[in-house]
Amino acid sequence: MKDIALAFEGQKEELKKEYDKYKNGFDIIKEELEKRIVNTEYYKGVFYEIFPFSYQRAGLKQGKPIENKNHIKSSNDLYAYSFDKKNNIIEVKHGISIEGEFYYQFLFHENDRVKSMNFDNRKTLQNVSLYFFNSNNKIAKSYLKGRRGSRGEEYHYNKGEILEKITIRQFDRNDNEADTLFHSFEYNFDGSLKSITKSALNNNNYSEIIYLKK
């Protein structure tokens, strides 16, 4: 807990600078990244784990591929994943209930980290995140600054480099810290994810299954 606290303090200033730098930069970022796109895949519903169990942690199920984009009848809940020449996902468009409107996620793959920016359909920056890798090229820590607060996460793996738990520290927009949360992962015998349970550091009576594979 102390390690993530110290590391998070060290990232706050950089996150603030990144947030201020890009808050009015939607068009510039979009133009820059879309020059690098070599392929785009379409799905009805979320499909790729951008980061470990990213959609499962939100309680979502995996979507289905759309083989022919000409068969797309509605942009609602449409996900378009765009890749660069290294096969990195660099842009995600998520269709919302307003037809033809999208949320955007832009991803910059840097030396030892990934920088992620999320914008809503009005080009308003929602948050900036930094994801750092360990020596085995797995996400070790992440830090987020958003319009409503900030968050720091630490990823815990077993000796086989299987993700067991994520520690989540959360702060409101005034930098007041809320209770620390945990996401704990359980697996089936074949190694596939079985469930994710959310719990709280200071509330032993709270435990909630936020994902369960059926």
PDB file of N, CA, C and O in Angstrom, residues 86-143:
ATOM      1  N   LYS A  86       2.227  -1.921 -36.241  1.00  0.00           N
ATOM      2  CA  LYS A  86       2.763  -2.883 -35.279  1.00  0.00           C
ATOM      3  C   LYS A  86       1.652  -3.702 -34.626  1.00  0.00           C
ATOM      4  O   LYS A  86       1.896  -4.441 -33.680  1.00  0.00           O
ATOM      5  N   ASN A  87       0.445  -3.545 -35.125  1.00  0.00           N
ATOM      6  CA  ASN A  87      -0.744  -4.246 -34.625  1.00  0.00           C
ATOM      7  C   ASN A  87      -1.146  -3.797 -33.224  1.00  0.00           C
ATOM      8  O   ASN A  87      -1.789  -4.547 -32.480  1.00  0.00           O
ATOM      9  N   ASN A  88      -0.776  -2.579 -32.854  1.00  0.00           N
ATOM     10  CA  ASN A  88      -1.248  -1.979 -31.608  1.00  0.00           C
ATOM     11  C   ASN A  88      -2.577  -1.282 -31.843  1.00  0.00           C
ATOM     12  O   ASN A  88      -2.752  -0.608 -32.863  1.00  0.00           O
ATOM     13  N   ILE A  89      -3.495  -1.444 -30.904  1.00  0.00           N
ATOM     14  CA  ILE A  89      -4.735  -0.674 -30.969  1.00  0.00           C
ATOM     15  C   ILE A  89      -4.407   0.766 -30.589  1.00  0.00           C
ATOM     16  O   ILE A  89      -3.873   1.027 -29.509  1.00  0.00           O
ATOM     17  N   ILE A  90      -4.708   1.713 -31.471  1.00  0.00           N
ATOM     18  CA  ILE A  90      -4.388   3.115 -31.203  1.00  0.00           C
ATOM     19  C   ILE A  90      -5.632   3.999 -31.129  1.00  0.00           C
ATOM     20  O   ILE A  90      -5.543   5.134 -30.653  1.00  0.00           O
ATOM     21  N   GLU A  91      -6.765   3.484 -31.577  1.00  0.00           N
ATOM     22  CA  GLU A  91      -8.005   4.256 -31.476  1.00  0.00           C
ATOM     23  C   GLU A  91      -9.182   3.305 -31.282  1.00  0.00           C
ATOM     24  O   GLU A  91      -9.266   2.268 -31.942  1.00  0.00           O
ATOM     25  N   VAL A  92     -10.071   3.672 -30.363  1.00  0.00           N
ATOM     26  CA  VAL A  92     -11.317   2.930 -30.158  1.00  0.00           C
ATOM     27  C   VAL A  92     -12.471   3.914 -30.241  1.00  0.00           C
ATOM     28  O   VAL A  92     -12.498   4.919 -29.520  1.00  0.00           O
ATOM     29  N   LYS A  93     -13.416   3.633 -31.140  1.00  0.00           N
ATOM     30  CA  LYS A  93     -14.634   4.435 -31.241  1.00  0.00           C
ATOM     31  C   LYS A  93     -15.788   3.614 -30.670  1.00  0.00           C
ATOM     32  O   LYS A  93     -15.971   2.470 -31.058  1.00  0.00           O
ATOM     33  N   HIS A  94     -16.535   4.210 -29.756  1.00  0.00           N
ATOM     34  CA  HIS A  94     -17.664   3.525 -29.121  1.00  0.00           C
ATOM     35  C   HIS A  94     -18.935   4.296 -29.420  1.00  0.00           C
ATOM     36  O   HIS A  94     -19.110   5.435 -28.960  1.00  0.00           O
ATOM     37  N   GLY A  95     -19.814   3.694 -30.199  1.00  0.00           N
ATOM     38  CA  GLY A  95     -21.075   4.335 -30.538  1.00  0.00           C
ATOM     39  C   GLY A  95     -22.016   4.409 -29.350  1.00  0.00           C
ATOM     40  O   GLY A  95     -22.143   3.453 -28.582  1.00  0.00           O
ATOM     41  N   ILE A  96     -22.669   5.550 -29.177  1.00  0.00           N
ATOM     42  CA  ILE A  96     -23.591   5.755 -28.065  1.00  0.00           C
ATOM     43  C   ILE A  96     -25.027   5.783 -28.568  1.00  0.00           C
ATOM     44  O   ILE A  96     -25.285   5.541 -29.746  1.00  0.00           O
ATOM     45  N   SER A  97     -25.968   6.078 -27.668  1.00  0.00           N
ATOM     46  CA  SER A  97     -27.389   6.004 -28.021  1.00  0.00           C
ATOM     47  C   SER A  97     -27.808   7.077 -29.026  1.00  0.00           C
ATOM     48  O   SER A  97     -28.840   6.935 -29.676  1.00  0.00           O
ATOM     49  N   ILE A  98     -27.024   8.138 -29.151  1.00  0.00           N
ATOM     50  CA  ILE A  98     -27.299   9.155 -30.180  1.00  0.00           C
ATOM     51  C   ILE A  98     -26.686   8.666 -31.486  1.00  0.00           C
ATOM     52  O   ILE A  98     -25.470   8.499 -31.586  1.00  0.00           O
ATOM     53  N   GLU A  99     -27.509   8.412 -32.477  1.00  0.00           N
ATOM     54  CA  GLU A  99     -27.045   7.804 -33.715  1.00  0.00           C
ATOM     55  C   GLU A  99     -25.954   8.661 -34.370  1.00  0.00           C
ATOM     56  O   GLU A  99     -26.092   9.868 -34.524  1.00  0.00           O
ATOM     57  N   GLY A 100     -24.864   7.988 -34.736  1.00  0.00           N
ATOM     58  CA  GLY A 100     -23.766   8.667 -35.404  1.00  0.00           C
ATOM     59  C   GLY A 100     -22.796   9.367 -34.476  1.00  0.00           C
ATOM     60  O   GLY A 100     -21.832   9.982 -34.940  1.00  0.00           O
ATOM     61  N   GLU A 101     -23.029   9.277 -33.160  1.00  0.00           N
ATOM     62  CA  GLU A 101     -22.149   9.925 -32.182  1.00  0.00           C
ATOM     63  C   GLU A 101     -21.297   8.860 -31.483  1.00  0.00           C
ATOM     64  O   GLU A 101     -21.772   7.745 -31.211  1.00  0.00           O
ATOM     65  N   PHE A 102     -20.048   9.239 -31.156  1.00  0.00           N
ATOM     66  CA  PHE A 102     -19.108   8.276 -30.592  1.00  0.00           C
ATOM     67  C   PHE A 102     -18.325   8.866 -29.420  1.00  0.00           C
ATOM     68  O   PHE A 102     -18.075  10.075 -29.375  1.00  0.00           O
ATOM     69  N   TYR A 103     -17.953   7.971 -28.496  1.00  0.00           N
ATOM     70  CA  TYR A 103     -16.887   8.261 -27.545  1.00  0.00           C
ATOM     71  C   TYR A 103     -15.589   7.751 -28.174  1.00  0.00           C
ATOM     72  O   TYR A 103     -15.601   6.791 -28.943  1.00  0.00           O
ATOM     73  N   TYR A 104     -14.477   8.383 -27.805  1.00  0.00           N
ATOM     74  CA  TYR A 104     -13.183   8.012 -28.371  1.00  0.00           C
ATOM     75  C   TYR A 104     -12.180   7.683 -27.273  1.00  0.00           C
ATOM     76  O   TYR A 104     -12.126   8.355 -26.250  1.00  0.00           O
ATOM     77  N   GLN A 105     -11.375   6.667 -27.532  1.00  0.00           N
ATOM     78  CA  GLN A 105     -10.196   6.375 -26.714  1.00  0.00           C
ATOM     79  C   GLN A 105      -8.992   6.376 -27.638  1.00  0.00           C
ATOM     80  O   GLN A 105      -8.972   5.678 -28.655  1.00  0.00           O
ATOM     81  N   PHE A 106      -7.997   7.193 -27.307  1.00  0.00           N
ATOM     82  CA  PHE A 106      -6.758   7.252 -28.071  1.00  0.00           C
ATOM     83  C   PHE A 106      -5.627   6.655 -27.242  1.00  0.00           C
ATOM     84  O   PHE A 106      -5.520   6.932 -26.045  1.00  0.00           O
ATOM     85  N   LEU A 107      -4.772   5.852 -27.891  1.00  0.00           N
ATOM     86  CA  LEU A 107      -3.700   5.157 -27.173  1.00  0.00           C
ATOM     87  C   LEU A 107      -2.355   5.412 -27.831  1.00  0.00           C
ATOM     88  O   LEU A 107      -2.196   5.220 -29.046  1.00  0.00           O
ATOM     89  N   PHE A 108      -1.394   5.851 -27.012  1.00  0.00           N
ATOM     90  CA  PHE A 108      -0.025   6.055 -27.465  1.00  0.00           C
ATOM     91  C   PHE A 108       0.855   4.996 -26.796  1.00  0.00           C
ATOM     92  O   PHE A 108       0.949   4.951 -25.567  1.00  0.00           O
ATOM     93  N   HIS A 109       1.503   4.166 -27.606  1.00  0.00           N
ATOM     94  CA  HIS A 109       2.357   3.093 -27.101  1.00  0.00           C
ATOM     95  C   HIS A 109       3.794   3.610 -27.063  1.00  0.00           C
ATOM     96  O   HIS A 109       4.430   3.799 -28.106  1.00  0.00           O
ATOM     97  N   GLU A 110       4.287   3.845 -25.856  1.00  0.00           N
ATOM     98  CA  GLU A 110       5.615   4.396 -25.662  1.00  0.00           C
ATOM     99  C   GLU A 110       6.560   3.308 -25.164  1.00  0.00           C
ATOM    100  O   GLU A 110       6.189   2.132 -25.139  1.00  0.00           O
ATOM    101  N   ASN A 111       7.783   3.654 -24.787  1.00  0.00           N
ATOM    102  CA  ASN A 111       8.812   2.652 -24.468  1.00  0.00           C
ATOM    103  C   ASN A 111       8.378   1.650 -23.410  1.00  0.00           C
ATOM    104  O   ASN A 111       8.338   0.446 -23.647  1.00  0.00           O
ATOM    105  N   ASP A 112       8.072   2.137 -22.211  1.00  0.00           N
ATOM    106  CA  ASP A 112       7.731   1.229 -21.115  1.00  0.00           C
ATOM    107  C   ASP A 112       6.333   1.494 -20.580  1.00  0.00           C
ATOM    108  O   ASP A 112       6.006   1.098 -19.479  1.00  0.00           O
ATOM    109  N   ARG A 113       5.511   2.153 -21.381  1.00  0.00           N
ATOM    110  CA  ARG A 113       4.182   2.495 -20.902  1.00  0.00           C
ATOM    111  C   ARG A 113       3.233   2.764 -22.066  1.00  0.00           C
ATOM    112  O   ARG A 113       3.662   2.916 -23.220  1.00  0.00           O
ATOM    113  N   VAL A 114       1.954   2.822 -21.739  1.00  0.00           N
ATOM    114  CA  VAL A 114       0.915   3.222 -22.689  1.00  0.00           C
ATOM    115  C   VAL A 114       0.181   4.407 -22.090  1.00  0.00           C
ATOM    116  O   VAL A 114      -0.168   4.401 -20.906  1.00  0.00           O
ATOM    117  N   LYS A 115      -0.033   5.419 -22.921  1.00  0.00           N
ATOM    118  CA  LYS A 115      -0.814   6.582 -22.501  1.00  0.00           C
ATOM    119  C   LYS A 115      -2.177   6.524 -23.177  1.00  0.00           C
ATOM    120  O   LYS A 115      -2.263   6.322 -24.382  1.00  0.00           O
ATOM    121  N   SER A 116      -3.226   6.654 -22.385  1.00  0.00           N
ATOM    122  CA  SER A 116      -4.592   6.540 -22.891  1.00  0.00           C
ATOM    123  C   SER A 116      -5.367   7.810 -22.578  1.00  0.00           C
ATOM    124  O   SER A 116      -5.252   8.371 -21.485  1.00  0.00           O
ATOM    125  N   MET A 117      -6.149   8.278 -23.563  1.00  0.00           N
ATOM    126  CA  MET A 117      -6.997   9.456 -23.376  1.00  0.00           C
ATOM    127  C   MET A 117      -8.410   9.139 -23.830  1.00  0.00           C
ATOM    128  O   MET A 117      -8.598   8.565 -24.916  1.00  0.00           O
ATOM    129  N   ASN A 118      -9.393   9.486 -23.014  1.00  0.00           N
ATOM    130  CA  ASN A 118     -10.789   9.254 -23.346  1.00  0.00           C
ATOM    131  C   ASN A 118     -11.526  10.577 -23.516  1.00  0.00           C
ATOM    132  O   ASN A 118     -11.466  11.451 -22.634  1.00  0.00           O
ATOM    133  N   PHE A 119     -12.233  10.714 -24.643  1.00  0.00           N
ATOM    134  CA  PHE A 119     -13.035  11.890 -24.941  1.00  0.00           C
ATOM    135  C   PHE A 119     -14.488  11.476 -25.144  1.00  0.00           C
ATOM    136  O   PHE A 119     -14.760  10.382 -25.652  1.00  0.00           O
ATOM    137  N   ASP A 120     -15.415  12.359 -24.781  1.00  0.00           N
ATOM    138  CA  ASP A 120     -16.819  12.066 -25.056  1.00  0.00           C
ATOM    139  C   ASP A 120     -17.183  12.556 -26.454  1.00  0.00           C
ATOM    140  O   ASP A 120     -16.323  13.036 -27.206  1.00  0.00           O
ATOM    141  N   ASN A 121     -18.463  12.442 -26.819  1.00  0.00           N
ATOM    142  CA  ASN A 121     -18.893  12.791 -28.170  1.00  0.00           C
ATOM    143  C   ASN A 121     -18.856  14.289 -28.450  1.00  0.00           C
ATOM    144  O   ASN A 121     -18.972  14.724 -29.596  1.00  0.00           O
ATOM    145  N   ARG A 122     -18.662  15.092 -27.409  1.00  0.00           N
ATOM    146  CA  ARG A 122     -18.543  16.550 -27.589  1.00  0.00           C
ATOM    147  C   ARG A 122     -17.086  16.991 -27.592  1.00  0.00           C
ATOM    148  O   ARG A 122     -16.796  18.177 -27.458  1.00  0.00           O
ATOM    149  N   LYS A 123     -16.167  16.043 -27.708  1.00  0.00           N
ATOM    150  CA  LYS A 123     -14.722  16.290 -27.747  1.00  0.00           C
ATOM    151  C   LYS A 123     -14.177  16.782 -26.408  1.00  0.00           C
ATOM    152  O   LYS A 123     -13.113  17.405 -26.360  1.00  0.00           O
ATOM    153  N   THR A 124     -14.891  16.479 -25.330  1.00  0.00           N
ATOM    154  CA  THR A 124     -14.450  16.866 -23.997  1.00  0.00           C
ATOM    155  C   THR A 124     -13.585  15.758 -23.401  1.00  0.00           C
ATOM    156  O   THR A 124     -14.008  14.606 -23.341  1.00  0.00           O
ATOM    157  N   LEU A 125     -12.389  16.118 -22.969  1.00  0.00           N
ATOM    158  CA  LEU A 125     -11.488  15.127 -22.370  1.00  0.00           C
ATOM    159  C   LEU A 125     -12.055  14.653 -21.039  1.00  0.00           C
ATOM    160  O   LEU A 125     -12.323  15.446 -20.143  1.00  0.00           O
ATOM    161  N   GLN A 126     -12.227  13.333 -20.902  1.00  0.00           N
ATOM    162  CA  GLN A 126     -12.753  12.749 -19.677  1.00  0.00           C
ATOM    163  C   GLN A 126     -11.641  12.336 -18.718  1.00  0.00           C
ATOM    164  O   GLN A 126     -11.735  12.538 -17.520  1.00  0.00           O
ATOM    165  N   ASN A 127     -10.574  11.748 -19.246  1.00  0.00           N
ATOM    166  CA  ASN A 127      -9.460  11.344 -18.391  1.00  0.00           C
ATOM    167  C   ASN A 127      -8.222  11.043 -19.212  1.00  0.00           C
ATOM    168  O   ASN A 127      -8.298  10.806 -20.422  1.00  0.00           O
ATOM    169  N   VAL A 128      -7.091  11.074 -18.529  1.00  0.00           N
ATOM    170  CA  VAL A 128      -5.800  10.644 -19.075  1.00  0.00           C
ATOM    171  C   VAL A 128      -5.246   9.579 -18.149  1.00  0.00           C
ATOM    172  O   VAL A 128      -5.266   9.737 -16.923  1.00  0.00           O
ATOM    173  N   SER A 129      -4.750   8.478 -18.715  1.00  0.00           N
ATOM    174  CA  SER A 129      -4.195   7.380 -17.920  1.00  0.00           C
ATOM    175  C   SER A 129      -2.803   7.030 -18.412  1.00  0.00           C
ATOM    176  O   SER A 129      -2.501   7.136 -19.606  1.00  0.00           O
ATOM    177  N   LEU A 130      -1.958   6.596 -17.483  1.00  0.00           N
ATOM    178  CA  LEU A 130      -0.636   6.066 -17.799  1.00  0.00           C
ATOM    179  C   LEU A 130      -0.563   4.641 -17.272  1.00  0.00           C
ATOM    180  O   LEU A 130      -0.877   4.390 -16.106  1.00  0.00           O
ATOM    181  N   TYR A 131      -0.154   3.703 -18.122  1.00  0.00           N
ATOM    182  CA  TYR A 131      -0.025   2.291 -17.753  1.00  0.00           C
ATOM    183  C   TYR A 131       1.436   1.884 -17.898  1.00  0.00           C
ATOM    184  O   TYR A 131       2.044   2.076 -18.961  1.00  0.00           O
ATOM    185  N   PHE A 132       2.003   1.308 -16.832  1.00  0.00           N
ATOM    186  CA  PHE A 132       3.410   0.929 -16.812  1.00  0.00           C
ATOM    187  C   PHE A 132       3.560  -0.592 -16.763  1.00  0.00           C
ATOM    188  O   PHE A 132       2.784  -1.277 -16.082  1.00  0.00           O
ATOM    189  N   PHE A 133       4.593  -1.119 -17.446  1.00  0.00           N
ATOM    190  CA  PHE A 133       4.822  -2.551 -17.552  1.00  0.00           C
ATOM    191  C   PHE A 133       5.899  -3.022 -16.584  1.00  0.00           C
ATOM    192  O   PHE A 133       6.808  -2.263 -16.228  1.00  0.00           O
ATOM    193  N   ASN A 134       5.804  -4.303 -16.187  1.00  0.00           N
ATOM    194  CA  ASN A 134       6.879  -4.905 -15.395  1.00  0.00           C
ATOM    195  C   ASN A 134       7.881  -5.571 -16.334  1.00  0.00           C
ATOM    196  O   ASN A 134       7.779  -5.474 -17.564  1.00  0.00           O
ATOM    197  N   SER A 135       8.861  -6.278 -15.771  1.00  0.00           N
ATOM    198  CA  SER A 135       9.925  -6.899 -16.572  1.00  0.00           C
ATOM    199  C   SER A 135       9.407  -8.026 -17.460  1.00  0.00           C
ATOM    200  O   SER A 135      10.085  -8.433 -18.405  1.00  0.00           O
ATOM    201  N   ASN A 136       8.216  -8.528 -17.172  1.00  0.00           N
ATOM    202  CA  ASN A 136       7.605  -9.588 -17.987  1.00  0.00           C
ATOM    203  C   ASN A 136       6.580  -9.027 -18.973  1.00  0.00           C
ATOM    204  O   ASN A 136       5.750  -9.762 -19.513  1.00  0.00           O
ATOM    205  N   ASN A 137       6.644  -7.717 -19.183  1.00  0.00           N
ATOM    206  CA  ASN A 137       5.780  -7.029 -20.151  1.00  0.00           C
ATOM    207  C   ASN A 137       4.299  -7.141 -19.809  1.00  0.00           C
ATOM    208  O   ASN A 137       3.441  -7.186 -20.682  1.00  0.00           O
ATOM    209  N   LYS A 138       4.011  -7.175 -18.508  1.00  0.00           N
ATOM    210  CA  LYS A 138       2.634  -7.141 -18.033  1.00  0.00           C
ATOM    211  C   LYS A 138       2.392  -5.821 -17.301  1.00  0.00           C
ATOM    212  O   LYS A 138       3.321  -5.240 -16.735  1.00  0.00           O
ATOM    213  N   ILE A 139       1.142  -5.348 -17.339  1.00  0.00           N
ATOM    214  CA  ILE A 139       0.822  -4.099 -16.654  1.00  0.00           C
ATOM    215  C   ILE A 139       1.099  -4.249 -15.164  1.00  0.00           C
ATOM    216  O   ILE A 139       0.607  -5.180 -14.513  1.00  0.00           O
ATOM    217  N   ALA A 140       1.899  -3.340 -14.613  1.00  0.00           N
ATOM    218  CA  ALA A 140       2.237  -3.374 -13.195  1.00  0.00           C
ATOM    219  C   ALA A 140       1.486  -2.309 -12.406  1.00  0.00           C
ATOM    220  O   ALA A 140       0.993  -2.570 -11.305  1.00  0.00           O
ATOM    221  N   LYS A 141       1.398  -1.106 -12.968  1.00  0.00           N
ATOM    222  CA  LYS A 141       0.737   0.006 -12.290  1.00  0.00           C
ATOM    223  C   LYS A 141       0.041   0.879 -13.314  1.00  0.00           C
ATOM    224  O   LYS A 141       0.452   0.940 -14.481  1.00  0.00           O
ATOM    225  N   SER A 142      -0.996   1.572 -12.880  1.00  0.00           N
ATOM    226  CA  SER A 142      -1.648   2.551 -13.744  1.00  0.00           C
ATOM    227  C   SER A 142      -2.100   3.732 -12.900  1.00  0.00           C
ATOM    228  O   SER A 142      -2.390   3.587 -11.701  1.00  0.00           O
ATOM    229  N   TYR A 143      -2.146   4.889 -13.549  1.00  0.00           N
ATOM    230  CA  TYR A 143      -2.535   6.123 -12.866  1.00  0.00           C
ATOM    231  C   TYR A 143      -3.462   6.901 -13.784  1.00  0.00           C
ATOM    232  O   TYR A 143      -3.214   7.001 -14.995  1.00  0.00           O
TER     233      TYR A 143
END
